[in-house]
XYZ file of C-alpha atoms in Angstrom:
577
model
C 83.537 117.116 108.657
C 80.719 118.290 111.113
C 82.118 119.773 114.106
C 78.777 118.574 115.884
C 76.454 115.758 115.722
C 72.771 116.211 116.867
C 70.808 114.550 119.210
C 67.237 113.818 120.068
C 65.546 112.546 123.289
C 62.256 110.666 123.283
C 61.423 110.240 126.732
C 57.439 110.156 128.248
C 58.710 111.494 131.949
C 59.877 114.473 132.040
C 62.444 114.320 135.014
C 63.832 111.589 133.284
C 64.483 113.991 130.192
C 66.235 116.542 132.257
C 68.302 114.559 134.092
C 69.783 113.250 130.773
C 70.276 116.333 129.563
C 72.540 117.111 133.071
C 74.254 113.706 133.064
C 77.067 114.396 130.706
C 79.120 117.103 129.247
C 76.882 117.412 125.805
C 79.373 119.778 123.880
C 82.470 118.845 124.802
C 81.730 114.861 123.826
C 80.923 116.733 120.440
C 77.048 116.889 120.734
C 74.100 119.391 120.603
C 70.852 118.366 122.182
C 68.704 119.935 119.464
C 65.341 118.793 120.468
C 62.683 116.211 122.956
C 59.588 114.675 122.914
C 57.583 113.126 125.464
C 56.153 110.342 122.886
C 56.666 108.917 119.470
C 53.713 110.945 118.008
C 54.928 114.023 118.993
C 58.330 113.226 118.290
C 58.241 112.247 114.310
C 57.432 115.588 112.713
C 60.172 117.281 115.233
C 62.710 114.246 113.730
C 61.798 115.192 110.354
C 62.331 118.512 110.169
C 65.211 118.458 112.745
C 67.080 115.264 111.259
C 69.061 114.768 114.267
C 72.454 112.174 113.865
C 70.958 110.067 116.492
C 67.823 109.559 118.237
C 67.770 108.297 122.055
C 64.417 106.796 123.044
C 62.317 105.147 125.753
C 60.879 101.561 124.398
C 57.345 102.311 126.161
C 55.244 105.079 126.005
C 51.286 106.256 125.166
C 50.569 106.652 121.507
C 53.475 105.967 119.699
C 56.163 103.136 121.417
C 59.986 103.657 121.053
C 60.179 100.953 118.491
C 57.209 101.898 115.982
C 59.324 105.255 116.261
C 62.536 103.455 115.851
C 60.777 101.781 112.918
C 59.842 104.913 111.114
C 62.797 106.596 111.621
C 64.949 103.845 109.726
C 62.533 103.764 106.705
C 63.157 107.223 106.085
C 66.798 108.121 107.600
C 68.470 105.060 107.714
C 71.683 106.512 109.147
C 70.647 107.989 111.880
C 71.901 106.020 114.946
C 69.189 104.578 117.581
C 69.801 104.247 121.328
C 66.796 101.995 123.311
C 66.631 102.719 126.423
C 64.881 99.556 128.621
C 64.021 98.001 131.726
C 64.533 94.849 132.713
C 61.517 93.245 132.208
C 61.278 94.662 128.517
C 64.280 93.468 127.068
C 62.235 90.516 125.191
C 61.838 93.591 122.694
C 65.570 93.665 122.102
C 65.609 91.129 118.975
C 62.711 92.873 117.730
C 64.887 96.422 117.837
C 67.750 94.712 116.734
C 65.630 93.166 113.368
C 64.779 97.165 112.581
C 68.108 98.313 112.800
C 68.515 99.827 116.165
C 72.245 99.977 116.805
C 72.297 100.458 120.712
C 69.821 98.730 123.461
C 70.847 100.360 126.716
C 69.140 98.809 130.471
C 67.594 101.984 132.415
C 68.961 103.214 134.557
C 72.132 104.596 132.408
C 74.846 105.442 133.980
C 77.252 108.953 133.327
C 80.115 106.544 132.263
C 77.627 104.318 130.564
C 76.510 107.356 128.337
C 79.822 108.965 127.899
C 80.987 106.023 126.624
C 78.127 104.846 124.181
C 77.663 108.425 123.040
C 81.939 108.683 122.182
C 81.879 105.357 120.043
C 78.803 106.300 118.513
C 80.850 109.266 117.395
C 83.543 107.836 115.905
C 81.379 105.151 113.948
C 79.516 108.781 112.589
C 82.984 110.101 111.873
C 84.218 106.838 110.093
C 80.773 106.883 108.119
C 81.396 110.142 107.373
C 84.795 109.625 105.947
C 84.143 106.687 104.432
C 80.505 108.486 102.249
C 83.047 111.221 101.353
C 86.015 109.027 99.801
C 82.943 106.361 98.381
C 81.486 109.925 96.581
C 84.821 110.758 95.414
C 85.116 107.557 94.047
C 81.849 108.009 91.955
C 82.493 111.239 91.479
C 86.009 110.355 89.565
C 84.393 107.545 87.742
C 81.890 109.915 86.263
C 84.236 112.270 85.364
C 86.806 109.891 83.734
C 83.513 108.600 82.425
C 82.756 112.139 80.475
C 86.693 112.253 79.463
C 86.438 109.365 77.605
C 83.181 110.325 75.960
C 84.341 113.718 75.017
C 87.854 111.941 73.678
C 85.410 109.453 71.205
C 83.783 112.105 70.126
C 86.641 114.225 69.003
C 88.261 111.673 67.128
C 85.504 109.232 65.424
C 81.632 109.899 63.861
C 79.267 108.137 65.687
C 75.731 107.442 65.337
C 73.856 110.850 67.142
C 71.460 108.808 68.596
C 74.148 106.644 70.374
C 76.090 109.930 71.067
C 72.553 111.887 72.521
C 71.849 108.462 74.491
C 75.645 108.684 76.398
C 75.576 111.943 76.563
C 71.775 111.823 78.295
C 73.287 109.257 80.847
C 76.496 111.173 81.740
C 74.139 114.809 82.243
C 75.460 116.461 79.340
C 73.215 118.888 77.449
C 74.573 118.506 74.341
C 71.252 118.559 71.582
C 71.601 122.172 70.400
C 71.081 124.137 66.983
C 74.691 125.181 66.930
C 78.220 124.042 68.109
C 81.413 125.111 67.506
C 84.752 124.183 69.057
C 87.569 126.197 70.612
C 91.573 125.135 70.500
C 93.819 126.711 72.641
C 97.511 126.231 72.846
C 99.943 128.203 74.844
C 103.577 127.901 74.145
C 107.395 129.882 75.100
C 107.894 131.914 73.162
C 111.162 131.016 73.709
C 112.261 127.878 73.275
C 115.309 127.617 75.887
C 112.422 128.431 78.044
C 111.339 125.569 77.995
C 113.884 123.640 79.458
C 113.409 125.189 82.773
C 109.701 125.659 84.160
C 107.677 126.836 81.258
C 105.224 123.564 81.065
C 104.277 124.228 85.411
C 103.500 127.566 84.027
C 101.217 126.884 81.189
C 99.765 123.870 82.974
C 98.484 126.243 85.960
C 97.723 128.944 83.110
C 95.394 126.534 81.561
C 93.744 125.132 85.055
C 93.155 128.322 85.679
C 91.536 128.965 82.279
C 89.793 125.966 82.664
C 88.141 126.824 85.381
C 87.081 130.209 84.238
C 85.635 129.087 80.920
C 83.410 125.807 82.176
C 81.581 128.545 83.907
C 80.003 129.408 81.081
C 76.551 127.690 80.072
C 77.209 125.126 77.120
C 80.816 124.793 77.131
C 82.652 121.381 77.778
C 86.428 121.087 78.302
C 89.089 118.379 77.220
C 92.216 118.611 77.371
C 93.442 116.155 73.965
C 97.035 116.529 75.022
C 99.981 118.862 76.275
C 100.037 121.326 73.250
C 96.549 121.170 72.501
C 93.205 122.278 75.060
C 89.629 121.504 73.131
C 86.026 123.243 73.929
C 83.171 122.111 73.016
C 79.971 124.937 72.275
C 76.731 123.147 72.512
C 74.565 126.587 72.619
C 72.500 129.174 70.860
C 74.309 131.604 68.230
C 73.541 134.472 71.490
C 75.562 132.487 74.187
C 78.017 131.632 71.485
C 78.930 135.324 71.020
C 78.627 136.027 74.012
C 81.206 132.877 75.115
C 83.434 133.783 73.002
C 84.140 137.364 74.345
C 84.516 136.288 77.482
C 86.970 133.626 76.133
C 89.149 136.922 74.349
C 88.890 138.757 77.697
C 90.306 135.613 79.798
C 92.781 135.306 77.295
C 94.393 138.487 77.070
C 94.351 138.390 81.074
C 96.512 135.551 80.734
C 98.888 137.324 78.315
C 99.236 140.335 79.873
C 100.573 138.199 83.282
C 102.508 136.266 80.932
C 104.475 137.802 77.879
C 106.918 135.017 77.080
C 104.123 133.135 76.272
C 102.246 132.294 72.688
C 98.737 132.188 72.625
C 96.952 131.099 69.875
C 93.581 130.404 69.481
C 91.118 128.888 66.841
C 87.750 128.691 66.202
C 85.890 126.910 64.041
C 82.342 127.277 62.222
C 79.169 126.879 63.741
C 77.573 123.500 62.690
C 74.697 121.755 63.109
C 75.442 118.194 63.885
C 77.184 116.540 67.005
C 78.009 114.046 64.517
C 80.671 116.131 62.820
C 82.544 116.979 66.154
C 85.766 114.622 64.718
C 85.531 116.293 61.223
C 85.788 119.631 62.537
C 88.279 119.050 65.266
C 90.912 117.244 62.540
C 90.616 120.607 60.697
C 90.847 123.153 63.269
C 93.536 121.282 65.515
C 96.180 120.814 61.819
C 95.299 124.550 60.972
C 96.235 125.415 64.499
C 99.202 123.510 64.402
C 100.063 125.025 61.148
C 99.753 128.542 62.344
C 102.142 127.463 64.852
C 104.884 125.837 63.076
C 104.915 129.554 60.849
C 105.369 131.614 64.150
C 108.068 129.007 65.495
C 109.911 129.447 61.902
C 109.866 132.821 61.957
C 107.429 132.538 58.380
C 104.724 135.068 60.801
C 106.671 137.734 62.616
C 105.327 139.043 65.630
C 105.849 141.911 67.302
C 104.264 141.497 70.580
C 101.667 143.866 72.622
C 100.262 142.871 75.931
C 97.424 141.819 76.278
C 96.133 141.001 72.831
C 95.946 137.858 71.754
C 98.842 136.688 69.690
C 96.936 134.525 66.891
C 93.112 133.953 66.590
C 91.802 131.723 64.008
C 88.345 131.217 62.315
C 88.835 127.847 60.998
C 85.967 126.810 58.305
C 85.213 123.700 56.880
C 85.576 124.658 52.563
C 86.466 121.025 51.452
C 90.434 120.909 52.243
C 90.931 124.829 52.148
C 91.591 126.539 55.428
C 91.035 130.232 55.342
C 92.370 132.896 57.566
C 89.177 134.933 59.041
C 90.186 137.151 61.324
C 92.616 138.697 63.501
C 92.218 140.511 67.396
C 92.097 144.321 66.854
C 95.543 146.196 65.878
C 97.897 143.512 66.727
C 101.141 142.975 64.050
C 100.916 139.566 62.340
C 103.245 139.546 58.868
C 103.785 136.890 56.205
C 107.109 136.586 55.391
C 106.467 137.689 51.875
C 105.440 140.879 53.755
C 101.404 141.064 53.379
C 99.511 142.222 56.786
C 97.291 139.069 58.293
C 94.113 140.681 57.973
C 94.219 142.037 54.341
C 92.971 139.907 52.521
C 90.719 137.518 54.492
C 89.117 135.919 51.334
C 92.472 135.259 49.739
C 92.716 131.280 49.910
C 96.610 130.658 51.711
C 98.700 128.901 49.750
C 101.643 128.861 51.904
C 103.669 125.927 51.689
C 100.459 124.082 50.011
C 99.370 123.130 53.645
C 95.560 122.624 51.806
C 97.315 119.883 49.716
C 98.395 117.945 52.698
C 96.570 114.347 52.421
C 92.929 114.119 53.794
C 94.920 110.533 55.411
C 97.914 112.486 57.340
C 95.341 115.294 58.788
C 92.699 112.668 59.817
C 93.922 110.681 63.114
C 91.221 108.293 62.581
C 93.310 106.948 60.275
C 96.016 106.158 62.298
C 93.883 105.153 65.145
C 92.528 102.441 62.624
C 95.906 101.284 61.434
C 97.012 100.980 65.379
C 93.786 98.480 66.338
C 93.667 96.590 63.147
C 97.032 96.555 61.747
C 100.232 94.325 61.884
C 103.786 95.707 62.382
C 105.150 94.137 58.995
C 102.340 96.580 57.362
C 103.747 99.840 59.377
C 106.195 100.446 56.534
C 103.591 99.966 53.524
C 101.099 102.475 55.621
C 103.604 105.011 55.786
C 104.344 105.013 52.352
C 100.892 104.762 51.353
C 99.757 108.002 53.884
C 103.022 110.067 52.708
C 102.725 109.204 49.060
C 100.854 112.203 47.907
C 103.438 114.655 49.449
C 105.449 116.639 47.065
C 109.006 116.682 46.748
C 108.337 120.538 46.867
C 106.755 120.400 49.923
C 109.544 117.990 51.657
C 111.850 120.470 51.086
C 110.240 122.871 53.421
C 111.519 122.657 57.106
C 108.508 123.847 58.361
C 106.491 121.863 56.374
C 108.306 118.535 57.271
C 108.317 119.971 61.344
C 104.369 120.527 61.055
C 104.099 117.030 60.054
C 106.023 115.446 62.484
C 103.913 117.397 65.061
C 100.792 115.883 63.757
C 101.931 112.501 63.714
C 102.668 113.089 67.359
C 99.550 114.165 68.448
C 97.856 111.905 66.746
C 99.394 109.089 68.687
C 98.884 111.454 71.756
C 95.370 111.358 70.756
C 94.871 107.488 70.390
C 97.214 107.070 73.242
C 94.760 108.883 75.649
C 91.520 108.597 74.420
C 91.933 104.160 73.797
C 94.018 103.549 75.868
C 94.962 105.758 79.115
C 97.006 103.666 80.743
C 99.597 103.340 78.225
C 99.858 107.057 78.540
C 102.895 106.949 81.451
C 104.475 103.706 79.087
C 104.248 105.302 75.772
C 105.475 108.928 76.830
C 109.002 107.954 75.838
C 108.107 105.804 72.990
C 106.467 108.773 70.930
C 108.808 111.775 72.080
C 109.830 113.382 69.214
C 113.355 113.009 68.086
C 115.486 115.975 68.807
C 116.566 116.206 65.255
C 113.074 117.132 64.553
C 114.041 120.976 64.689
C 117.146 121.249 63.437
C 117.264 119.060 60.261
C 113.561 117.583 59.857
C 113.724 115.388 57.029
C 111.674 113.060 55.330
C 113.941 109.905 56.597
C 113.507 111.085 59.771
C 110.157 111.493 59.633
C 109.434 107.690 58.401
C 112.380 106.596 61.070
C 110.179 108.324 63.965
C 106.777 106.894 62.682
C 107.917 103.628 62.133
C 109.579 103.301 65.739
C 106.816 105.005 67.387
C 103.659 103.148 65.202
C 105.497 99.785 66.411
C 106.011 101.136 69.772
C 101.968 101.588 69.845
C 101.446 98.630 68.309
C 102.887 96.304 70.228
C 102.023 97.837 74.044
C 98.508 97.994 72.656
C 98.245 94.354 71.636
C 100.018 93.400 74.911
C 97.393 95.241 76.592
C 94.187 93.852 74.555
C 95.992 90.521 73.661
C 92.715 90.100 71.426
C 90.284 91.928 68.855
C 87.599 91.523 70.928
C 89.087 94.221 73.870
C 86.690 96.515 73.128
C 83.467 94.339 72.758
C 84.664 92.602 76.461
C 85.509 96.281 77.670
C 81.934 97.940 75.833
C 80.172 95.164 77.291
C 81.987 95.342 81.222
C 80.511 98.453 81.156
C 76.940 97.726 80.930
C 77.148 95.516 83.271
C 78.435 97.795 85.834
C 76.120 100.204 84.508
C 73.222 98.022 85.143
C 74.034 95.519 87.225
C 71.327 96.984 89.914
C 68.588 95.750 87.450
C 66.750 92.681 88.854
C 65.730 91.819 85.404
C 69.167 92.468 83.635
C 69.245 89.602 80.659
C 72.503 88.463 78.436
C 70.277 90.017 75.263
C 70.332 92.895 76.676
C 74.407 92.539 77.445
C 75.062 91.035 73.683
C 72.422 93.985 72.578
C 74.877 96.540 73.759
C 77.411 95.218 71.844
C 75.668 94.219 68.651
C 76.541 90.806 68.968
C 74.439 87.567 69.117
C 73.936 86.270 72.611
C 75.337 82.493 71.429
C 78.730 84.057 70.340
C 78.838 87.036 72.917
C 78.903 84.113 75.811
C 81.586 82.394 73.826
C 84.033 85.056 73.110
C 83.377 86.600 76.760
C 84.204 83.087 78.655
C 87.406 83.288 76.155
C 88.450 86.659 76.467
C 87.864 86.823 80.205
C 87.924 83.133 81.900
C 84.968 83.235 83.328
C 81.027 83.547 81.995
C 78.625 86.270 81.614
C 76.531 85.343 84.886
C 79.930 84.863 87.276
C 81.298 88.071 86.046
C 77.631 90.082 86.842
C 77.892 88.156 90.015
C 81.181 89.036 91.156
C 80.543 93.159 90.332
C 77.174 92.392 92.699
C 78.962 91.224 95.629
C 81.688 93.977 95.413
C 78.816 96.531 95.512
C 77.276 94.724 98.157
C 79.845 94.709 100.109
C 80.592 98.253 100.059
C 76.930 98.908 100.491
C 77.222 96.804 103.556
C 80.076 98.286 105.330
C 78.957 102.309 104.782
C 75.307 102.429 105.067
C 72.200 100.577 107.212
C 70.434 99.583 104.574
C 68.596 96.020 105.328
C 69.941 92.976 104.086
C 66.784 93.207 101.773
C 67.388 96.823 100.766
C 70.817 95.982 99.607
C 70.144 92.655 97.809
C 67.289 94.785 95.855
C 70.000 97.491 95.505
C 72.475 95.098 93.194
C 70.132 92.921 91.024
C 68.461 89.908 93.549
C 64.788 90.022 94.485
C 65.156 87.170 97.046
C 67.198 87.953 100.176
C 68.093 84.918 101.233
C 69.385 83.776 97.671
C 71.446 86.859 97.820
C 72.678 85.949 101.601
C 74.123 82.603 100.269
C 75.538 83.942 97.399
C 77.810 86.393 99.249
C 78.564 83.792 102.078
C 79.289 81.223 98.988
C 81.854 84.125 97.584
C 82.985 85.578 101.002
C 82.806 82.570 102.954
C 81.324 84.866 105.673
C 77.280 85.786 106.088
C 76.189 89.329 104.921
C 75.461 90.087 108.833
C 78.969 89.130 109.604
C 81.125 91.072 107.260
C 78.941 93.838 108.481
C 79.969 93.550 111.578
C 83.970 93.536 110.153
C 84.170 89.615 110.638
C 86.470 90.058 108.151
């Protein structure tokens, strides 16, 4: 919040100007006299390079008048406030300042009290501007971020079309087209587990914020965080930034570490690849191979014996059909299999522990399950669940970790669908999906087809309360067009039904169904909200503003938003209601 506002004074005789600048307390009213002119002319390239808050002005004087000024200085700087200072036989030009926009048409002579007074409510309609630009930015602000959430959260876990992924990623300012990407996984867990009864998560959730913030520094790197366990980076970069990301990201880490030894770090990195395309594909791999690397340490199958600061588990995860190879390990640090061999030994060696490269391409892909949730019917859950567990050995059910690792996939799975479709079920579903407690102690395969079929049906059903139709996501693809464009005079239903790759005739029927109301009264309605926010924080013209959300014709737009508001544009302005 500025401590000061500026002011101006346009005023052709000069003991005029000085006894205004005697007449009241500048500074403590909370103003700084930063500038005068004794005309218009001389006055306009002092205004632009000063920019004062508000300008106070005489309505005559040689070469340029007070309102041509006036005029020119609400073309350009709209906010700044206007006082017009008059005599009594000029004050036929007051409805001609009041059509440009002056706010304040003052009688010469003014008065101390008179001034004090206009110059302390033009302050706090500056300070209530002020306050209302900064929580309207933070609005935008949040919308564009939640904006690039969601984007980042459809690209982890579906292949789209690149030239519909380059096109959103264009409009949200993301540099994504690069030769190379590659994707970092983090998760940070106690290492032990009563731990985490008490305050562990605060910790790790302030470790990772503070991570956060550390890595997005670096050029080319994108952050989401898929879920409580689980933080994802994206690399869009050459191979020399990559490299050189990617020490930094070791350095961070062991930071952390050393602050913190009863946590678990573990980190994985996949491949470089060339195609933004195969973001989900690569992501499914790395986040089951991380979550298998995991599930070894927490069963004691990887013993650790633990060295502050390195890094307790770095992956290379590569993309070899369904084989996941260990690459490498950080420096000297003591990894084990529990058949005794050294991590690190032999880094071509293919693992075969537990068969974890046999586990169906179904049960490691979450677009699967996403799938099942939008277009499936609880009296199929149990069928799908014996369908995406039937390739699973009775070998491999018979491992605890193995049945554990599973169940912690299936969770974050939902996590995944849960937060990147549908965000607001989030707080609803947290309960729903928690994993049994059971889970630890004697995982099972009953309890594992228990826990999916509660929680699938628990998704299911909050999900088609929410969407009630199959057509949620055209009416929700679609809203956001329009709010994208509704500023476009010529915005056209094609172009609406285009978006959504549907025919105009059926995209106006389904939309009226879906939402109760048609195409053109829904663009409407988003109009006159902007307008009226538009109206209420800046001094735009009526014109300005009805150009501003979609109408070339002023007055068509003034009826519209009294037939809406049942109150003229120049009234709510003025907080009629």
């Amino acid at each position: 919040m500025k401590s000061m506002f500026t002011v101006f004074i346009v005023e052709d005789e000069q003991l005029i100007r000085d006894g205004m600048l005697k007449l009241v307390e500048w500074q403590q009213l909370g103003f700084e006299v930063v500038g005068q002119a004794a005309d218009g002319e001389l006055a306009w390239p002092m205004i632009q390079e000063l920019q004062p808050d508000i300008v106070i002005t005489d309505i005559r004087m040689p070469f340029m008048d007070g309102l041509s000024l006036s005029r020119i200085i609400k073309q350009h700087y709209p906010k700044t406030k206007i006082i017009i200072l008059s005599g009594y036989d000029e004050f036929e030009y007051a409805q001609k300042a009041i059509n440009i926009g002056v706010e304040h048409y003052v009688l010469k002579p003014i008065t101390k009290a008179q001034l004090t007074d206009l110059l302390v409510r033009i302050r706090e309609e500056k300070v209530k501007m002020v306050e209302q630009e900064a929580s309207l930015a933070l609005l935008h602000q949040e919308a564009f971020n939640q904006k690039r959430r969601l984007f980042f959260e459809q690209l982890l876990i579906d292949s789209r079309e690149v030239l519909d992924l380059i096109e959103q990623a264009n409009h949200l300012k993301l540099d994504l087209l690069k030769d190379h990407y590659k994707l970092l996984l983090i998760m940070i867990q106690p290492k032990d587990p009563g731990f985490l009864a008490d305050f562990s998560w605060k910790i790790i959730e302030r470790i990772r914020g503070e991570m956060i913030e550390k890595l997005t520094t670096i050029p080319g790197l994108f952050e989401y965080k898929s879920s409580n366990e689980l933080t994802v980076f994206l690399l869009a970069a050459d191979e020399e930034i990559q490299e050189r990301a990617f020490e930094a990201e070791f350095k961070i880490l062991s930071f952390f570490e050393q602050e913190y030894d009863d946590l678990v770090f573990l980190i994985g990195t996949t491949n470089s690849f060339n195609r933004l395309s195969e973001v989900s594909e690569y992501y499914n791999i790395g986040r089951n191979r991380l979550l298998e690397q995991w599930w070894r340490i927490k069963t004691n199958q990887i013993n650790y014996s633990y060295n502050p600061p390195r890094i307790n588990s770095v992956l290379k995860i590569e993309k070899q059909g369904e084989i996941v190879r260990e690459l490498r390990a950080i420096e000297t640090h003591k990894e084990t299999f529990s058949h005794g061999k050294k991590l690190g030994e032999e880094l071509d060696h293919e693992l075969d522990f537990l068969s974890f490269e046999k586990i169906p391409v179904e049960w490691t892909d979450s677009k699967v399950l996403t799938d099942f949730i939008l277009d499936g019917r609880i009296e199929d859950i149990p069928s799908f669940i014996e369908r995406i567990l039937s390739d699973v050995s009775e070998t491999q059910w018979q491992s605890q970790a193995f049945v554990q690792y599973m169940f912690l996939s299936s969770y974050m799975a939902l996590q995944v669908f849960i937060q990147a479709l549908d965000r607001d079920l989030n707080k609803d579903l947290d309960q729903a999906i928690k994993l049994p407690v059971a889970f630890e102690q004697e995982p099972s395969k009953q309890l594992l087809e228990s826990y999916l079929e509660e929680a699938l049906g628990n998704v299911l059903v909050a999900h088609r309360q929410k969407t009630k139709s199959r057509y949620y996501n055209v009416i929700k693809e679609a809203s956001a067009y329009i709010y994208e464009h509704f500023g476009d005079v010529d915005l056209r239903l094609n172009d609406i039904a285009d978006s959504v790759n549907i025919s105009p005739a059926h995209f106006t029927t389904i939309f009226s169904q879906e939402t109760g109301k048609t195409v053109t009264e829904f663009i409407t309605e988003v109009r006159m909200g902007e307008a009226r926010i538009l109206l209420r924080t800046t001094n735009q013209t009526h014109y300005e503003i009805a150009l501003a959300v979609g109408y070339r014709d002023v007055s068509y737009f003034s009826r519209l938003f009294k037939r809406h508001h049942n109150v003229s544009p120049g009234k709510y302005r003025k907080g009629v209601i």
